[in-house]
Coordinates of N, CA and C in Angstrom, one line a residue:
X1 N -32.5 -30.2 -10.1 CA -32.5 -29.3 -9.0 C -32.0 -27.9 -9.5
X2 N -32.4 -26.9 -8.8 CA -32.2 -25.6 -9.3 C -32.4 -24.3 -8.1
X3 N -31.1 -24.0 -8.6 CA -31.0 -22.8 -7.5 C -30.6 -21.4 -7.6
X4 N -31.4 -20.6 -7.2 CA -31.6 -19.2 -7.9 C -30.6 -18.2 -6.9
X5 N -29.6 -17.4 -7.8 CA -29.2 -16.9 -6.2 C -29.3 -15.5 -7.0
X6 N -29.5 -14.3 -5.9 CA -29.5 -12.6 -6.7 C -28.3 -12.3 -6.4
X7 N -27.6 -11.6 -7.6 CA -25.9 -11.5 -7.5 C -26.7 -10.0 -6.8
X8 N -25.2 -9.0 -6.8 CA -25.0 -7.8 -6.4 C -25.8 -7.0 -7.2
X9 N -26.5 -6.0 -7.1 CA -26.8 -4.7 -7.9 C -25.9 -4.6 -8.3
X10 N -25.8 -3.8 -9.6 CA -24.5 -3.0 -10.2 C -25.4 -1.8 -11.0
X11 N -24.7 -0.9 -10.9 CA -25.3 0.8 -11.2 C -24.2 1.3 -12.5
X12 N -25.0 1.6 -13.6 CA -24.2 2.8 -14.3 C -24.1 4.1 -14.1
X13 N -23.8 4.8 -14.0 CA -23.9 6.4 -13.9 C -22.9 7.2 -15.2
X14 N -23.6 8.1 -15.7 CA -23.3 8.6 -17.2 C -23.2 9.9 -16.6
X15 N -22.8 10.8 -17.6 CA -23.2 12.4 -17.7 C -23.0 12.9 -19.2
X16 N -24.1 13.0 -19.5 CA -23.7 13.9 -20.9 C -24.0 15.4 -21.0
X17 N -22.8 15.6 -21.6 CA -22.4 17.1 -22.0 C -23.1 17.4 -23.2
X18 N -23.7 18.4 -23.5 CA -23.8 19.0 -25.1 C -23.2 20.3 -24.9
X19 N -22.3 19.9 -26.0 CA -21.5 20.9 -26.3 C -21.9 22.4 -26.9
X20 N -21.8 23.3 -26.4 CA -21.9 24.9 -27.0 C -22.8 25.1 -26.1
X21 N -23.6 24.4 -25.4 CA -25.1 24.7 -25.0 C -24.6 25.1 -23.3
X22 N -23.4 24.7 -22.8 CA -23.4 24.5 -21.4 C -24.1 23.8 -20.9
X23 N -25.1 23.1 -21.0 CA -25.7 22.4 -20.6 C -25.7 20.8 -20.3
X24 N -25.8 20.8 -19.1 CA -25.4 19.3 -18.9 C -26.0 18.6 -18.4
X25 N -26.7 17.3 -18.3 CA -28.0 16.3 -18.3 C -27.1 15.7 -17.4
X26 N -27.6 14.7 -15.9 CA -27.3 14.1 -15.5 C -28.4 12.9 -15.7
X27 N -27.4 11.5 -16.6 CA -28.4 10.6 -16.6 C -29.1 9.8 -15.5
X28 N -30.3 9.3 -15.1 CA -30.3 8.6 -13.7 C -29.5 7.1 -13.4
X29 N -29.2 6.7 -12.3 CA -28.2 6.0 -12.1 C -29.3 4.8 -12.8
X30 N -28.8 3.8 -13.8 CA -29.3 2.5 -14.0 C -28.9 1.7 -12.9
X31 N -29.9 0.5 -12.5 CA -29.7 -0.5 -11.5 C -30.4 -1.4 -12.1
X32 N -29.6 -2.7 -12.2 CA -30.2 -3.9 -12.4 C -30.0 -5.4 -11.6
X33 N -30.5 -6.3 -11.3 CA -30.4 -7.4 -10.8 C -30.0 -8.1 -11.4
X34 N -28.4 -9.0 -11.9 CA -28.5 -10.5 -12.2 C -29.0 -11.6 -11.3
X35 N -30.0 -12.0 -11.9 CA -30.1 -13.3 -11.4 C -29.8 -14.7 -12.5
X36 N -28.8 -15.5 -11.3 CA -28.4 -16.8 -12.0 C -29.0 -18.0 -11.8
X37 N -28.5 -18.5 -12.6 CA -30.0 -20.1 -12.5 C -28.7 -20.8 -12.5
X38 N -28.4 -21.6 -11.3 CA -27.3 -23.1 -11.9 C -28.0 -23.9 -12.0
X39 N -27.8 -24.8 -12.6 CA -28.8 -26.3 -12.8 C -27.2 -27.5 -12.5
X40 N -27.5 -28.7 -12.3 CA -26.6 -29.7 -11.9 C -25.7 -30.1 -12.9
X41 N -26.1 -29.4 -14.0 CA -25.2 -29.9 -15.1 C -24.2 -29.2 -15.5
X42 N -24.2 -27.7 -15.2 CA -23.3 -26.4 -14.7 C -22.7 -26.2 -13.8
X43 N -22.8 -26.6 -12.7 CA -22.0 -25.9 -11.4 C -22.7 -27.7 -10.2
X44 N -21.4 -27.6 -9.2 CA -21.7 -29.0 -8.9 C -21.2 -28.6 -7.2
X45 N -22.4 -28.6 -6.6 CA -21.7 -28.6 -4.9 C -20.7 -29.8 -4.6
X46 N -19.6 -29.5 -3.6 CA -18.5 -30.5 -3.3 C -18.4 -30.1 -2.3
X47 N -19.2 -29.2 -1.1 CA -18.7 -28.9 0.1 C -18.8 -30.7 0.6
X48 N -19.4 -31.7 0.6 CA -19.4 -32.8 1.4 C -18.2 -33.8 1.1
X49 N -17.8 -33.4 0.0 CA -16.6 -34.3 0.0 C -15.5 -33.3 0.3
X50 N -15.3 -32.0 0.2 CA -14.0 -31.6 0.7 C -13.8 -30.8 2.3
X51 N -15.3 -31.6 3.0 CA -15.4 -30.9 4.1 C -14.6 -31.8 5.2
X52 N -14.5 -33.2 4.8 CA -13.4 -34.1 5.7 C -11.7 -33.7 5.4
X53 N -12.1 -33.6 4.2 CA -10.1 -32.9 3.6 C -9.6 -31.6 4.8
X54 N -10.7 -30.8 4.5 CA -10.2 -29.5 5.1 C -10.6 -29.4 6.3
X55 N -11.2 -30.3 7.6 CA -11.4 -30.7 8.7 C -10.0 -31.4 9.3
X56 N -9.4 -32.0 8.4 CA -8.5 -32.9 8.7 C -7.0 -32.2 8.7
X57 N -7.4 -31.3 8.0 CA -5.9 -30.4 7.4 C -5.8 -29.4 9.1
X58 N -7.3 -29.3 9.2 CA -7.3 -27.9 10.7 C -7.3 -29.2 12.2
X59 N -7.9 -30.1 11.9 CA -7.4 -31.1 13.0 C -5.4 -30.8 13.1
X60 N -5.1 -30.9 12.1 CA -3.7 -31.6 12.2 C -2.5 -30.2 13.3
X61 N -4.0 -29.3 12.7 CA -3.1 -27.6 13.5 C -3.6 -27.5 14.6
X62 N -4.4 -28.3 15.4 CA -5.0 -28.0 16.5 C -6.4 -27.2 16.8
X63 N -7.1 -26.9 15.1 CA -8.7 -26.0 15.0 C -9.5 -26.5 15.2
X64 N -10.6 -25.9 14.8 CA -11.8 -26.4 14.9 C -12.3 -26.7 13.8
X65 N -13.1 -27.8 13.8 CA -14.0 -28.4 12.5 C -14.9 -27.2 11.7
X66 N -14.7 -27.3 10.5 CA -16.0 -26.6 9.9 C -16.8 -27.2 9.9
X67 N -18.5 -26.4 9.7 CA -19.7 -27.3 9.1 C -20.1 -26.7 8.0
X68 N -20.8 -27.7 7.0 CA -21.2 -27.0 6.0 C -22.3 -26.2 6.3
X69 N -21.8 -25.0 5.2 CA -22.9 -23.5 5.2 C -23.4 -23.3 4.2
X70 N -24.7 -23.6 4.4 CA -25.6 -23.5 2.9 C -25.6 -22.3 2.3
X71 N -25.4 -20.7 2.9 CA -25.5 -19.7 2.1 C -24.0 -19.8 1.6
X72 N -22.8 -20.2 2.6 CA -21.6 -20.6 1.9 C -21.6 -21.5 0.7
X73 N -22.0 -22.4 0.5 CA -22.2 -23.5 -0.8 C -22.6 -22.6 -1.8
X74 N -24.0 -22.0 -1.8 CA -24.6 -21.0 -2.7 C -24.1 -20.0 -3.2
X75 N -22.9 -19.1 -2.5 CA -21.9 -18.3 -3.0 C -21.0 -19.1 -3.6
X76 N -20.3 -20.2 -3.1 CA -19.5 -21.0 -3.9 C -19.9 -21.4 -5.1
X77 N -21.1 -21.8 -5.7 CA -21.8 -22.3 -6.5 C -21.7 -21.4 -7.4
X78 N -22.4 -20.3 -6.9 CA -22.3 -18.6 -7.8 C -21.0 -18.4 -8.4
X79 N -20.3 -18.4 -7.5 CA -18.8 -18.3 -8.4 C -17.9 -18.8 -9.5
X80 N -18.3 -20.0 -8.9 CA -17.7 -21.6 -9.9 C -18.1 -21.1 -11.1
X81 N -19.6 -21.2 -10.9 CA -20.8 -20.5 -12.2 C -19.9 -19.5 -12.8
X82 N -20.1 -18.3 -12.3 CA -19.7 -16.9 -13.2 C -18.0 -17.2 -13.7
X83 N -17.1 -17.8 -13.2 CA -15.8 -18.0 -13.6 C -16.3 -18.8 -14.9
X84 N -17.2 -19.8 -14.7 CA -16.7 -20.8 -15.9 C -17.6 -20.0 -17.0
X85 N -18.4 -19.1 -17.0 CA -19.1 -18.5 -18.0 C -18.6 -17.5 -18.3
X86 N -17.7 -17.0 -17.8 CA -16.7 -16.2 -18.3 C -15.3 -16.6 -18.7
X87 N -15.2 -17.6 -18.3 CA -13.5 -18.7 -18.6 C -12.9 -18.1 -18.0
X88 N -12.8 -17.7 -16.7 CA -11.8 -17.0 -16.5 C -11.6 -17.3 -15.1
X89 N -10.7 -17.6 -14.4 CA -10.9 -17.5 -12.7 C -9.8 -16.1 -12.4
X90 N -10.9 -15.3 -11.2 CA -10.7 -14.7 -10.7 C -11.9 -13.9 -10.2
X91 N -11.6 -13.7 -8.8 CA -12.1 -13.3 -7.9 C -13.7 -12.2 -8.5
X92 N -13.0 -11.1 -9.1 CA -14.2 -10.4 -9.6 C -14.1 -10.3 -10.9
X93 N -15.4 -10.1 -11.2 CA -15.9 -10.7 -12.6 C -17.2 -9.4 -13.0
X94 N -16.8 -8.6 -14.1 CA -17.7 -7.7 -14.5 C -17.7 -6.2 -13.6
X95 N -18.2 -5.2 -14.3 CA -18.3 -4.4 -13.4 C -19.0 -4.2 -12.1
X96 N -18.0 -3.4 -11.7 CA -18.6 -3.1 -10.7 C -18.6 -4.3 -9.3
X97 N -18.1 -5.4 -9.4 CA -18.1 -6.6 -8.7 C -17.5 -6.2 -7.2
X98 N -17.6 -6.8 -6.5 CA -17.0 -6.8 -5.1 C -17.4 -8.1 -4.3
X99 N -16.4 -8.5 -3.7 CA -16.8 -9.9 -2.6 C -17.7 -9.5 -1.5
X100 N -17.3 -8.6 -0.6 CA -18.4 -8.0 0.2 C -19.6 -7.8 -0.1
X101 N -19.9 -7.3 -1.4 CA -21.3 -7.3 -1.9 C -22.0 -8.4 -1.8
X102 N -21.3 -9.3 -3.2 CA -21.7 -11.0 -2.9 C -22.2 -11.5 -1.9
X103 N -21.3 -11.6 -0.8 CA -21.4 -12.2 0.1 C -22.8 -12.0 1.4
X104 N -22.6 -10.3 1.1 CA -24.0 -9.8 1.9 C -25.1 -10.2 0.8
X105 N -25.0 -10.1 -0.1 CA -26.4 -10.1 -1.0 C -26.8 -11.9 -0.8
X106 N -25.6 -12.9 -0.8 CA -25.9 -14.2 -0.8 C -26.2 -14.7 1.1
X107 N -26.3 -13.6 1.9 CA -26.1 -13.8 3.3 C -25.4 -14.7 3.8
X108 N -24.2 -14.6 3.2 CA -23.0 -15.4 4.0 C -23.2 -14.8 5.2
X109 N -22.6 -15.6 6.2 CA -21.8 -15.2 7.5 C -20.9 -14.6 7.8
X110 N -20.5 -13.0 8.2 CA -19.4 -12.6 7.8 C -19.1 -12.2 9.2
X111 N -17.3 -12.3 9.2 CA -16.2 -12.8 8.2 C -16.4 -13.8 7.3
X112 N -15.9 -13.5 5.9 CA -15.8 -14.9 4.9 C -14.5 -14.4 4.0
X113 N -14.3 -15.4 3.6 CA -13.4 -15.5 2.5 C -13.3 -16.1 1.5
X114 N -12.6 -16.2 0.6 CA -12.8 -16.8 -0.7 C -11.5 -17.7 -1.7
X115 N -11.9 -18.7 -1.8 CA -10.5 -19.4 -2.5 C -11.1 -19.8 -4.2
X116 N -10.3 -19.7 -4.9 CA -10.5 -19.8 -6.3 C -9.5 -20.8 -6.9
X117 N -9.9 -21.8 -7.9 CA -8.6 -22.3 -8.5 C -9.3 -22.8 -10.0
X118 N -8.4 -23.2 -10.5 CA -8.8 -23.9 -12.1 C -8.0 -24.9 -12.3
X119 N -8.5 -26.0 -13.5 CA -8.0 -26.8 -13.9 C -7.8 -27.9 -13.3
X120 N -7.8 -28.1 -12.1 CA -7.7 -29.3 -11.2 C -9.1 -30.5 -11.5
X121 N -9.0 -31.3 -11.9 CA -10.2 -32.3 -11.8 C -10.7 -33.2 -10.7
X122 N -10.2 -32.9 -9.5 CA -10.6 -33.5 -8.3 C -11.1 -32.7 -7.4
X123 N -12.3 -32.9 -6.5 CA -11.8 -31.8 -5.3 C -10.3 -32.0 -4.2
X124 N -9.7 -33.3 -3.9 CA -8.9 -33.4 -3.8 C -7.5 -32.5 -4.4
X125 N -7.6 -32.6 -5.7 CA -6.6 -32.0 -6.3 C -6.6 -30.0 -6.1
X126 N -7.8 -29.8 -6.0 CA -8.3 -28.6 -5.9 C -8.0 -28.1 -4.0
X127 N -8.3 -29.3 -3.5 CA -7.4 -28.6 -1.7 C -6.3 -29.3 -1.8
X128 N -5.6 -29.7 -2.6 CA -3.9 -29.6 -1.9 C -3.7 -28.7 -3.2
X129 N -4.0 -27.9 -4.3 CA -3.8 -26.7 -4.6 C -4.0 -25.5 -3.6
X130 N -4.7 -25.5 -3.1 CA -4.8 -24.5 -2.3 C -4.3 -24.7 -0.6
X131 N -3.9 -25.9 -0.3 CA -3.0 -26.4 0.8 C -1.3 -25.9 0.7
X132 N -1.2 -25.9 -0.9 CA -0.1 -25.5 -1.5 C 0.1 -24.0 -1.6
X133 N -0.6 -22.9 -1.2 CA -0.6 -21.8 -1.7 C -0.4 -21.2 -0.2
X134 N 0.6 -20.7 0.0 CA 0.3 -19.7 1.5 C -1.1 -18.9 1.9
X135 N -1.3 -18.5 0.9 CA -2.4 -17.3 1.1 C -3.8 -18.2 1.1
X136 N -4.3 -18.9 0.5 CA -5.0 -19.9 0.4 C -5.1 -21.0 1.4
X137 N -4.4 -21.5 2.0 CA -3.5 -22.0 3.4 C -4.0 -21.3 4.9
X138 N -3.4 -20.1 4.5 CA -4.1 -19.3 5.9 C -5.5 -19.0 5.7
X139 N -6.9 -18.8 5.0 CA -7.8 -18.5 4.6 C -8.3 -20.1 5.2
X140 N -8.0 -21.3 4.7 CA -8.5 -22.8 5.2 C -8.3 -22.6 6.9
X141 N -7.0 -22.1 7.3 CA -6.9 -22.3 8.8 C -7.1 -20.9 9.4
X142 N -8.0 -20.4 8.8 CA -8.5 -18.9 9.5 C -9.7 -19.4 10.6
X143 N -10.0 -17.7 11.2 CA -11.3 -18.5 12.5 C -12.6 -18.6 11.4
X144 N -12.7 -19.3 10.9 CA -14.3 -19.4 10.2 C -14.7 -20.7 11.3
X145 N -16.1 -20.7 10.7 CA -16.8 -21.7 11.4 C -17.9 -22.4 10.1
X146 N -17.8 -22.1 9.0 CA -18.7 -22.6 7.7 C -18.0 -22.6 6.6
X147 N -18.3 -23.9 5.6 CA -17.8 -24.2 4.2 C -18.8 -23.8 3.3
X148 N -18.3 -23.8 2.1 CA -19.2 -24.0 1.3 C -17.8 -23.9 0.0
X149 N -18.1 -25.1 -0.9 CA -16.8 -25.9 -2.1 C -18.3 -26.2 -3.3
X150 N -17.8 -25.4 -4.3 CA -18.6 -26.2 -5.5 C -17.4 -26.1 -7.0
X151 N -17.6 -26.6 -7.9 CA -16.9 -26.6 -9.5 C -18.2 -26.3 -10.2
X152 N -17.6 -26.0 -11.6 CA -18.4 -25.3 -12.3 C -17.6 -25.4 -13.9
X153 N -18.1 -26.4 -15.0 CA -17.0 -26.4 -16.2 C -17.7 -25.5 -16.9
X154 N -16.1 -25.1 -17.6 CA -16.2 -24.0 -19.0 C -16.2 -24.7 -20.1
X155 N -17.8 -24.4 -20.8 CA -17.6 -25.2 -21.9 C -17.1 -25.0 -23.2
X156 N -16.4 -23.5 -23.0 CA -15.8 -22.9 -24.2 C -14.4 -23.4 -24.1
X157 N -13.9 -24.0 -22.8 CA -12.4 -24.2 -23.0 C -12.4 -25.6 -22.8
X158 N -13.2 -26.8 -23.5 CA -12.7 -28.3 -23.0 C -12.9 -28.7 -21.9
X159 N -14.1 -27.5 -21.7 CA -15.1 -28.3 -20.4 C -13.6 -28.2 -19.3
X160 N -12.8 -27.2 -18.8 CA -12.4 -26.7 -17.6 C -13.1 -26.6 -16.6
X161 N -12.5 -27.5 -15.6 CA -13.3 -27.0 -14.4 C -12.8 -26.2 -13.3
X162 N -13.7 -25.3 -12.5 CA -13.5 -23.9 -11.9 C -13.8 -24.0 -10.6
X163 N -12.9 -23.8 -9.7 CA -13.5 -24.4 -8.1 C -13.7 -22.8 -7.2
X164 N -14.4 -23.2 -6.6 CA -14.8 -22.1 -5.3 C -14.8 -22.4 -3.9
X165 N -14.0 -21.7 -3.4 CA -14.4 -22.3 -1.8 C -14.6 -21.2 -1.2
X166 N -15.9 -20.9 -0.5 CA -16.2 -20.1 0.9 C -16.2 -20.1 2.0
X167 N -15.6 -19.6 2.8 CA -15.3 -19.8 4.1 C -16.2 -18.8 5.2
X168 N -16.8 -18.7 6.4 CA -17.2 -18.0 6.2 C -18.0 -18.2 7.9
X169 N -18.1 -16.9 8.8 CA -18.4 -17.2 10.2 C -18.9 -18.0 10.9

């Protein structure tokens, strides 16, 4: 299976000066499209197994159930992805990045939010990491109404795996 998602535009903008001449060139803005390809062997949806965890956690406070959100999944997916191809977890990645972009370019439902973690090998282990985190914590029991949880290993670091969770209207 294979799923194509179009990240954010990202634009360069230059100005070169030559010197003595006063004269100064404004280059035109470059704009290009990443597009990512995950395949099942790269990035792995888990909204179904961590959608009873984190139902259960907002049961216990008195919320409402999530359902899974396929554009939510497909940003989560996206992310897992670009963290583990970069080895790195965190939120933005490359120039020019922004979550709002993402999220409109992937048509989340917005409000959304975003949870990140590494190293954990369970989805389990990966929501009581973030059950564990205040900030992470309030984002699970925020007013969303859609999930979307995927991982994603780095195979530059011993096959690390990189979790995503979207949350999201």
């Amino acid at each position: 299976m294979q799923l194509s998602v179009i990240a954010q535009p990202f634009q360069r903008r230059g100005l070169l000066i030559l010197a003595g001449s006063g004269l100064a060139i404004a280059l035109a803005g470059c704009r290009s499209t990443e597009v990512l390809t995950v395949s099942d062997d790269t990035a792995k949806p888990e909204t179904d197994a961590a959608l009873p965890l984190v139902n259960a956690l907002r049961a216990k406070k008195g919320l409402g159930a999530l359902s899974k959100n396929p554009a939510a999944e497909t940003a989560a997916i996206f992310q897992a992805r670009r963290m583990a191809r970069a080895d790195k977890m965190s939120h933005l990645i490359g120039f020019n990045d922004s979550f709002l972009s993402r999220m409109k370019a992937g048509e989340v439902p917005l409000p959304a939010a975003e949870n990140i973690a590494t190293g954990q090998d369970t989805v389990e282990r990966a929501i009581q990491a973030w059950i564990d985190s205040k900030k992470h914590l309030e984002n699970m029991l925020g007013q969303y109404n859609g999930l979307g949880v995927a991982v994603a290993h780095a195979p530059s670091s011993a096959n690390r795996p990189f979790w995503a969770m979207v949350l999201s209207a």
